[in-house]
MMTF fields as JSON, N, C-alpha, C and O atoms, coordinates in Angstrom:
{
  "mmtfVersion": "1.0.0",
  "mmtfProducer": "UNKNOWN",
  "numBonds": 335,
  "numAtoms": 336,
  "numGroups": 84,
  "numChains": 1,
  "numModels": 1,
  "chainsPerModel": [1],
  "groupsPerChain": [84],
  "chainIdList": ["A"],
  "bondAtomList": [4, 2, 8, 6, 12, 10, 16, 14, 20, 18, 24, 22, 28, 26, 32, 30, 36, 34, 40, 38, 44, 42, 48, 46, 52, 50, 56, 54, 60, 58, 64, 62, 68, 66, 72, 70, 76, 74, 80, 78, 84, 82, 88, 86, 92, 90, 96, 94, 100, 98, 104, 102, 108, 106, 112, 110, 116, 114, 120, 118, 124, 122, 128, 126, 132, 130, 136, 134, 140, 138, 144, 142, 148, 146, 152, 150, 156, 154, 160, 158, 164, 162, 168, 166, 172, 170, 176, 174, 180, 178, 184, 182, 188, 186, 192, 190, 196, 194, 200, 198, 204, 202, 208, 206, 212, 210, 216, 214, 220, 218, 224, 222, 228, 226, 232, 230, 236, 234, 240, 238, 244, 242, 248, 246, 252, 250, 256, 254, 260, 258, 264, 262, 268, 266, 272, 270, 276, 274, 280, 278, 284, 282, 288, 286, 292, 290, 296, 294, 300, 298, 304, 302, 308, 306, 312, 310, 316, 314, 320, 318, 324, 322, 328, 326, 332, 330],
  "bondOrderList": [1, 1, 1, 1, 1, 1, 1, 1, 1, 1, 1, 1, 1, 1, 1, 1, 1, 1, 1, 1, 1, 1, 1, 1, 1, 1, 1, 1, 1, 1, 1, 1, 1, 1, 1, 1, 1, 1, 1, 1, 1, 1, 1, 1, 1, 1, 1, 1, 1, 1, 1, 1, 1, 1, 1, 1, 1, 1, 1, 1, 1, 1, 1, 1, 1, 1, 1, 1, 1, 1, 1, 1, 1, 1, 1, 1, 1, 1, 1, 1, 1, 1, 1],
  "groupList": [{"groupName": "MET", "atomNameList": ["N", "CA", "C", "O"], "elementList": ["N", "C", "C", "O"], "formalChargeList": [0, 0, 0, 0], "bondAtomList": [1, 0, 2, 1, 3, 2], "bondOrderList": [1, 1, 2], "singleLetterCode": "M", "chemCompType": "L-PEPTIDE LINKING"}, {"groupName": "ALA", "atomNameList": ["N", "CA", "C", "O"], "elementList": ["N", "C", "C", "O"], "formalChargeList": [0, 0, 0, 0], "bondAtomList": [1, 0, 2, 1, 3, 2], "bondOrderList": [1, 1, 2], "singleLetterCode": "A", "chemCompType": "L-PEPTIDE LINKING"}, {"groupName": "GLU", "atomNameList": ["N", "CA", "C", "O"], "elementList": ["N", "C", "C", "O"], "formalChargeList": [0, 0, 0, 0], "bondAtomList": [1, 0, 2, 1, 3, 2], "bondOrderList": [1, 1, 2], "singleLetterCode": "E", "chemCompType": "L-PEPTIDE LINKING"}, {"groupName": "SER", "atomNameList": ["N", "CA", "C", "O"], "elementList": ["N", "C", "C", "O"], "formalChargeList": [0, 0, 0, 0], "bondAtomList": [1, 0, 2, 1, 3, 2], "bondOrderList": [1, 1, 2], "singleLetterCode": "S", "chemCompType": "L-PEPTIDE LINKING"}, {"groupName": "ASP", "atomNameList": ["N", "CA", "C", "O"], "elementList": ["N", "C", "C", "O"], "formalChargeList": [0, 0, 0, 0], "bondAtomList": [1, 0, 2, 1, 3, 2], "bondOrderList": [1, 1, 2], "singleLetterCode": "D", "chemCompType": "L-PEPTIDE LINKING"}, {"groupName": "ARG", "atomNameList": ["N", "CA", "C", "O"], "elementList": ["N", "C", "C", "O"], "formalChargeList": [0, 0, 0, 0], "bondAtomList": [1, 0, 2, 1, 3, 2], "bondOrderList": [1, 1, 2], "singleLetterCode": "R", "chemCompType": "L-PEPTIDE LINKING"}, {"groupName": "HIS", "atomNameList": ["N", "CA", "C", "O"], "elementList": ["N", "C", "C", "O"], "formalChargeList": [0, 0, 0, 0], "bondAtomList": [1, 0, 2, 1, 3, 2], "bondOrderList": [1, 1, 2], "singleLetterCode": "H", "chemCompType": "L-PEPTIDE LINKING"}, {"groupName": "LEU", "atomNameList": ["N", "CA", "C", "O"], "elementList": ["N", "C", "C", "O"], "formalChargeList": [0, 0, 0, 0], "bondAtomList": [1, 0, 2, 1, 3, 2], "bondOrderList": [1, 1, 2], "singleLetterCode": "L", "chemCompType": "L-PEPTIDE LINKING"}, {"groupName": "VAL", "atomNameList": ["N", "CA", "C", "O"], "elementList": ["N", "C", "C", "O"], "formalChargeList": [0, 0, 0, 0], "bondAtomList": [1, 0, 2, 1, 3, 2], "bondOrderList": [1, 1, 2], "singleLetterCode": "V", "chemCompType": "L-PEPTIDE LINKING"}, {"groupName": "THR", "atomNameList": ["N", "CA", "C", "O"], "elementList": ["N", "C", "C", "O"], "formalChargeList": [0, 0, 0, 0], "bondAtomList": [1, 0, 2, 1, 3, 2], "bondOrderList": [1, 1, 2], "singleLetterCode": "T", "chemCompType": "L-PEPTIDE LINKING"}, {"groupName": "GLY", "atomNameList": ["N", "CA", "C", "O"], "elementList": ["N", "C", "C", "O"], "formalChargeList": [0, 0, 0, 0], "bondAtomList": [1, 0, 2, 1, 3, 2], "bondOrderList": [1, 1, 2], "singleLetterCode": "G", "chemCompType": "PEPTIDE LINKING"}, {"groupName": "GLN", "atomNameList": ["N", "CA", "C", "O"], "elementList": ["N", "C", "C", "O"], "formalChargeList": [0, 0, 0, 0], "bondAtomList": [1, 0, 2, 1, 3, 2], "bondOrderList": [1, 1, 2], "singleLetterCode": "Q", "chemCompType": "L-PEPTIDE LINKING"}, {"groupName": "PHE", "atomNameList": ["N", "CA", "C", "O"], "elementList": ["N", "C", "C", "O"], "formalChargeList": [0, 0, 0, 0], "bondAtomList": [1, 0, 2, 1, 3, 2], "bondOrderList": [1, 1, 2], "singleLetterCode": "F", "chemCompType": "L-PEPTIDE LINKING"}, {"groupName": "TYR", "atomNameList": ["N", "CA", "C", "O"], "elementList": ["N", "C", "C", "O"], "formalChargeList": [0, 0, 0, 0], "bondAtomList": [1, 0, 2, 1, 3, 2], "bondOrderList": [1, 1, 2], "singleLetterCode": "Y", "chemCompType": "L-PEPTIDE LINKING"}, {"groupName": "ILE", "atomNameList": ["N", "CA", "C", "O"], "elementList": ["N", "C", "C", "O"], "formalChargeList": [0, 0, 0, 0], "bondAtomList": [1, 0, 2, 1, 3, 2], "bondOrderList": [1, 1, 2], "singleLetterCode": "I", "chemCompType": "L-PEPTIDE LINKING"}, {"groupName": "PRO", "atomNameList": ["N", "CA", "C", "O"], "elementList": ["N", "C", "C", "O"], "formalChargeList": [0, 0, 0, 0], "bondAtomList": [1, 0, 2, 1, 3, 2], "bondOrderList": [1, 1, 2], "singleLetterCode": "P", "chemCompType": "L-PEPTIDE LINKING"}, {"groupName": "LYS", "atomNameList": ["N", "CA", "C", "O"], "elementList": ["N", "C", "C", "O"], "formalChargeList": [0, 0, 0, 0], "bondAtomList": [1, 0, 2, 1, 3, 2], "bondOrderList": [1, 1, 2], "singleLetterCode": "K", "chemCompType": "L-PEPTIDE LINKING"}, {"groupName": "TRP", "atomNameList": ["N", "CA", "C", "O"], "elementList": ["N", "C", "C", "O"], "formalChargeList": [0, 0, 0, 0], "bondAtomList": [1, 0, 2, 1, 3, 2], "bondOrderList": [1, 1, 2], "singleLetterCode": "W", "chemCompType": "L-PEPTIDE LINKING"}, {"groupName": "ASN", "atomNameList": ["N", "CA", "C", "O"], "elementList": ["N", "C", "C", "O"], "formalChargeList": [0, 0, 0, 0], "bondAtomList": [1, 0, 2, 1, 3, 2], "bondOrderList": [1, 1, 2], "singleLetterCode": "N", "chemCompType": "L-PEPTIDE LINKING"}],
  "groupTypeList": [0, 1, 2, 3, 4, 5, 6, 7, 8, 5, 5, 9, 7, 3, 10, 4, 9, 11, 1, 12, 10, 4, 7, 8, 2, 5, 13, 2, 5, 7, 8, 6, 10, 7, 14, 7, 2, 9, 8, 5, 5, 15, 4, 2, 9, 2, 4, 7, 8, 11, 2, 8, 12, 13, 16, 1, 13, 2, 16, 7, 15, 3, 7, 5, 2, 6, 6, 16, 12, 1, 15, 17, 7, 1, 5, 0, 1, 9, 18, 11, 1, 11, 1, 17],
  "groupIdList": [1, 2, 3, 4, 5, 6, 7, 8, 9, 10, 11, 12, 13, 14, 15, 16, 17, 18, 19, 20, 21, 22, 23, 24, 25, 26, 27, 28, 29, 30, 31, 32, 33, 34, 35, 36, 37, 38, 39, 40, 41, 42, 43, 44, 45, 46, 47, 48, 49, 50, 51, 52, 53, 54, 55, 56, 57, 58, 59, 60, 61, 62, 63, 64, 65, 66, 67, 68, 69, 70, 71, 72, 73, 74, 75, 76, 77, 78, 79, 80, 81, 82, 83, 84],
  "secStructList": [7, 7, 7, 7, 2, 2, 2, 2, 2, 2, 2, 2, 2, 6, 6, 7, 2, 2, 2, 2, 2, 2, 2, 2, 2, 2, 2, 2, 2, 2, 2, 2, 2, 2, 2, 2, 2, 2, 2, 7, 7, 2, 2, 2, 2, 2, 2, 2, 2, 2, 2, 2, 2, 2, 2, 2, 2, 2, 2, 4, 4, 4, 7, 1, 7, 4, 4, 4, 2, 2, 2, 2, 2, 2, 2, 2, 2, 2, 2, 2, 2, 2, 2, 7],
  "xCoordList": [-19.739, -20.065, -18.93, -18.421, -18.552, -17.466, -17.917, -19.066, -16.981, -17.277, -17.386, -16.736, -18.206, -18.363, -17.108, -16.351, -16.909, -15.803, -15.924, -14.93, -17.129, -17.373, -16.844, -16.17, -17.151, -16.719, -15.197, -14.568, -14.603, -13.147, -12.429, -11.385, -12.973, -12.374, -12.459, -11.482, -13.596, -13.739, -12.767, -12.152, -12.634, -11.693, -10.261, -9.48, -9.92, -8.57, -8.31, -7.25, -9.269, -9.117, -9.033, -8.551, -9.505, -9.412, -8.097, -7.866, -7.228, -5.915, -5.746, -4.695, -6.749, -6.679, -6.028, -6.693, -4.736, -4.014, -4.45, -4.339, -4.941, -5.422, -6.631, -6.813, -7.443, -8.604, -8.141, -8.75, -7.073, -6.561, -5.984, -6.119, -5.35, -4.854, -5.985, -5.805, -7.149, -8.314, -8.759, -9.157, -8.691, -9.027, -8.015, -8.391, -6.755, -5.717, -6.006, -5.99, -6.268, -6.571, -7.795, -7.824, -8.781, -10.024, -9.808, -10.425, -8.94, -8.835, -7.488, -7.264, -6.607, -5.293, -5.4, -4.691, -6.264, -6.41, -6.964, -6.53, -7.916, -8.48, -7.404, -7.254, -6.663, -5.62, -4.551, -4.109, -4.15, -3.142, -3.611, -2.863, -4.851, -5.392, -5.493, -5.168, -5.938, -6.05, -4.686, -4.537, -3.709, -2.371, -1.734, -1.154, -1.835, -1.233, -1.833, -1.138, -3.119, -3.798, -3.172, -3.096, -2.733, -2.14, -0.637, -0.111, 0.049, 1.512, 2.045, 3.036, 1.385, 1.755, 3.17, 3.808, 3.651, 4.963, 4.807, 4.775, 4.709, 4.495, 5.539, 5.216, 6.78, 7.836, 7.599, 7.945, 7.031, 6.735, 5.401, 5.213, 4.503, 3.166, 3.18, 2.471, 3.962, 3.998, 4.393, 3.784, 5.408, 5.829, 4.731, 4.511, 4.049, 2.981, 1.788, 1.147, 1.497, 0.41, 0.735, -0.123, 1.952, 2.355, 2.241, 1.796, 2.643, 2.547, 1.095, 0.797, 0.206, -1.208, -1.753, -2.436, -1.459, -1.975, -1.32, -1.96, -0.08, 0.589, -0.098, -0.398, -0.339, -1.007, -2.438, -2.916, -3.112, -4.488, -4.51, -5.39, -3.571, -3.506, -3.257, -3.886, -2.338, -2.024, -3.203, -3.441, -3.945, -5.007, -6.389, -7.383, -6.446, -7.728, -8.553, -9.774, -7.934, -8.746, -9.498, -10.477, -9.052, -9.726, -10.934, -11.688, -11.121, -12.262, -13.514, -13.651, -14.413, -15.602, -16.677, -17.323, -16.863, -17.918, -17.241, -16.804, -17.171, -16.423, -16.924, -16.148, -18.175, -18.718, -18.243, -18.458, -17.609, -17.117, -15.611, -14.934, -15.091, -13.669, -13.207, -12.181, -13.938, -13.509, -13.352, -12.304, -14.347, -14.154, -13.043, -12.326, -12.909, -11.844, -10.484, -9.583, -10.338, -9.088, -8.817, -7.677, -9.842, -9.682, -9.209, -8.355, -9.754, -9.331, -7.868, -7.096, -7.495, -6.119, -5.171, -4.096, -5.573, -4.75, -4.618, -3.535, -5.709, -5.687, -4.783, -3.992, -4.899, -4.054, -2.585, -1.735, -2.275, -0.887, -0.312, 0.829, -1.108, -0.648, -0.435, 0.541, -1.326, -1.202, -0.019, 0.598, 0.294, 1.422, 2.764, 3.8, 2.735, 3.945, 4.525, 5.566],
  "yCoordList": [-11.825, -11.438, -10.571, -9.679, -10.843, -10.1, -8.679, -8.434, -7.768, -6.376, -6.221, -6.939, -5.287, -5.023, -4.332, -3.718, -4.445, -3.738, -2.242, -1.568, -1.736, -0.308, 0.135, 1.159, -0.631, -0.285, -0.39, 0.474, -1.435, -1.599, -0.479, -0.004, -0.061, 1.054, 2.326, 3.069, 2.578, 3.784, 3.772, 4.79, 2.624, 2.512, 2.746, 3.418, 2.19, 2.379, 3.856, 4.378, 4.52, 5.937, 6.795, 7.927, 6.241, 6.944, 6.65, 7.137, 5.843, 5.57, 4.204, 3.921, 3.347, 2.007, 1.043, 0.529, 0.804, -0.062, -1.519, -2.268, -1.935, -3.31, -3.555, -4.66, -2.543, -2.683, -2.989, -3.81, -2.338, -2.645, -4.055, -4.768, -4.454, -5.832, -6.839, -7.897, -6.507, -7.383, -7.45, -8.51, -6.326, -6.327, -7.158, -7.89, -7.047, -7.843, -9.327, -10.1, -9.722, -11.13, -11.595, -12.716, -10.748, -11.1, -11.289, -12.164, -10.474, -10.464, -10.932, -10.851, -11.409, -11.843, -12.978, -12.973, -13.935, -15.061, -14.597, -15.067, -13.681, -13.145, -12.447, -12.721, -11.553, -10.803, -11.759, -11.629, -12.698, -13.673, -14.45, -14.614, -14.923, -15.692, -14.884, -15.385, -13.645, -12.796, -12.534, -12.565, -12.281, -11.993, -13.253, -13.215, -14.359, -15.606, -16.05, -16.608, -15.8, -16.172, -15.481, -16.066, -14.26, -13.495, -13.716, -13.955, -13.637, -13.676, -15.097, -15.317, -16.061, -17.48, -17.765, -18.729, -16.92, -17.134, -16.913, -15.773, -18.009, -17.881, -17.019, -16.317, -17.062, -16.274, -14.776, -14.001, -14.358, -12.95, -12.533, -11.375, -13.477, -13.179, -12.589, -11.619, -13.152, -12.664, -11.19, -10.412, -10.811, -9.405, -8.499, -7.403, -8.958, -8.154, -8.019, -6.969, -9.069, -9.002, -7.924, -7.113, -7.917, -6.9, -5.5, -4.573, -5.347, -4.038, -3.574, -2.397, -4.49, -4.139, -3.633, -2.61, -4.336, -3.897, -2.602, -1.786, -2.409, -1.141, 0.018, 1.055, -0.182, 0.856, 1.081, 2.215, 0.005, 0.137, 0.974, 1.818, 0.754, 1.527, 3.004, 3.886, 3.254, 4.644, 5.351, 6.531, 4.635, 5.25, 5.125, 5.59, 4.505, 4.283, 5.562, 5.511, 6.698, 7.924, 8.301, 9.045, 7.799, 8.126, 7.229, 7.487, 6.183, 5.281, 5.954, 6.12, 6.335, 7.085, 6.196, 6.57, 5.03, 4.129, 2.988, 1.995, 3.158, 2.233, 0.798, -0.135, 0.61, -0.739, -1.453, -2.656, -0.728, -1.33, -1.589, -1.576, -1.823, -2.07, -3.284, -3.213, -4.384, -5.618, -5.444, -5.805, -4.907, -4.733, -3.728, -3.892, -2.706, -1.712, -2.381, -2.148, -3.211, -3.927, -4.939, -5.083, -5.628, -6.608, -5.931, -6.467, -4.769, -4.028, -3.612, -3.685, -3.18, -2.779, -3.972, -3.824, -5.144, -6.355, -6.744, -7.099, -6.674, -7.008, -6.043, -6.466, -4.78, -3.782, -3.997, -3.882, -4.306, -4.55, -5.749, -5.716, -6.806, -8.007, -7.749, -8.225, -7.01, -6.717, -5.795, -5.877, -4.919, -4.018, -4.71, -4.21, -5.862, -6.605, -7.073, -7.731],
  "zCoordList": [14.307, 12.938, 12.376, 13.055, 11.147, 10.504, 10.168, 9.801, 10.306, 9.972, 8.459, 7.699, 8.041, 6.615, 6.081, 6.832, 4.786, 4.145, 4.404, 4.675, 4.321, 4.523, 5.891, 6.001, 6.91, 8.261, 8.385, 8.996, 7.815, 7.877, 7.126, 7.573, 6.003, 5.252, 6.087, 6.185, 6.678, 7.508, 8.685, 9.002, 9.324, 10.442, 9.969, 10.643, 8.812, 8.262, 8.001, 8.347, 7.396, 7.096, 8.356, 8.321, 9.459, 10.74, 11.46, 12.567, 10.818, 11.389, 12.012, 12.588, 11.915, 12.499, 11.503, 10.604, 11.667, 10.725, 10.841, 9.871, 11.999, 12.149, 11.251, 10.74, 11.063, 10.177, 8.757, 8.07, 8.314, 6.975, 6.953, 5.958, 8.034, 8.135, 7.979, 7.376, 8.523, 8.365, 6.899, 6.417, 6.203, 4.771, 3.983, 3.068, 4.33, 3.655, 3.859, 2.902, 5.089, 5.368, 4.583, 4.075, 4.49, 3.804, 2.299, 1.692, 1.696, 0.234, -0.323, -1.531, 0.522, 0.043, -0.974, -1.981, -0.725, -1.661, -3.006, -4.057, -2.969, -4.203, -5.028, -6.219, -4.401, -5.099, -5.633, -6.774, -4.819, -5.233, -6.463, -7.427, -6.42, -7.541, -8.821, -9.898, -8.718, -9.909, -10.536, -11.758, -9.702, -10.23, -10.801, -11.885, -10.09, -10.565, -11.893, -12.742, -12.064, -13.309, -14.52, -15.601, -14.342, -15.433, -15.534, -16.621, -14.406, -14.388, -14.552, -15.249, -13.908, -13.965, -13.461, -13.886, -12.555, -11.937, -10.44, -9.977, -9.679, -8.234, -7.534, -6.575, -7.998, -7.357, -7.526, -6.634, -8.619, -8.878, -8.241, -7.871, -8.125, -7.639, -6.231, -5.963, -5.346, -3.961, -3.896, -3.162, -4.662, -4.672, -5.208, -4.691, -6.24, -6.825, -5.878, -5.829, -5.136, -4.145, -3.113, -2.765, -2.637, -1.663, -2.248, -1.571, -3.504, -4.156, -4.268, -4.065, -4.586, -4.719, -3.388, -3.345, -2.314, -1.017, -0.559, 0.104, -0.896, -0.574, -1.307, -0.715, -2.604, -3.397, -2.915, -2.875, -2.554, -2.062, -0.79, -0.621, 0.089, 1.328, 1.029, 1.616, 0.114, -0.251, -0.904, -0.646, -1.751, -2.534, -1.889, -2.447, -0.726, -0.082, 0.096, -0.046, 0.4, 0.526, -0.758, -0.702, -1.898, -3.152, -3.435, -4.373, -2.635, -2.814, -2.254, -1.042, -3.14, -2.727, -2.121, -1.142, -2.7, -2.229, -1.456, -2.037, -0.154, 0.688, 0.604, 0.804, 0.318, 0.221, -1.056, -1.204, -1.966, -3.21, -3.153, -4.182, -1.948, -1.78, -2.589, -3.266, -2.533, -3.206, -4.722, -5.257, -5.431, -6.875, -7.204, -8.191, -6.389, -6.564, -6.419, -7.225, -5.394, -5.15, -6.267, -6.709, -6.716, -7.791, -9.077, -9.784, -9.379, -10.573, -10.427, -11.384, -9.235, -8.98, -9.18, -9.762, -8.698, -8.847, -10.322, -10.785, -11.035, -12.46, -13.226, -14.069, -12.939, -13.601, -13.277, -14.16, -12.031, -11.621, -12.363, -12.825, -12.473, -13.166, -14.653, -15.232, -15.264, -16.69, -16.97, -18.032, -16.021, -16.203, -16.014, -16.451, -15.361, -15.102, -16.403, -16.414]
}
């Protein structure tokens, strides 16, 4: 059974980088799709996806409701694409 986002976020905040890798694997397609929909340039999309996950990792301690990781990440991806 797959671990919940809440559990993966808690593990990441405890220093388990593999847990964040699991979140990246889980949501990479979502982030990619959201960014590509706005940017419409596949060559730029990959860089922006990486930036979103980098920022998410940095700002993860500010996420209060760990179970809401997906909508938080989606908003971050949308904002990154719009700022591009």
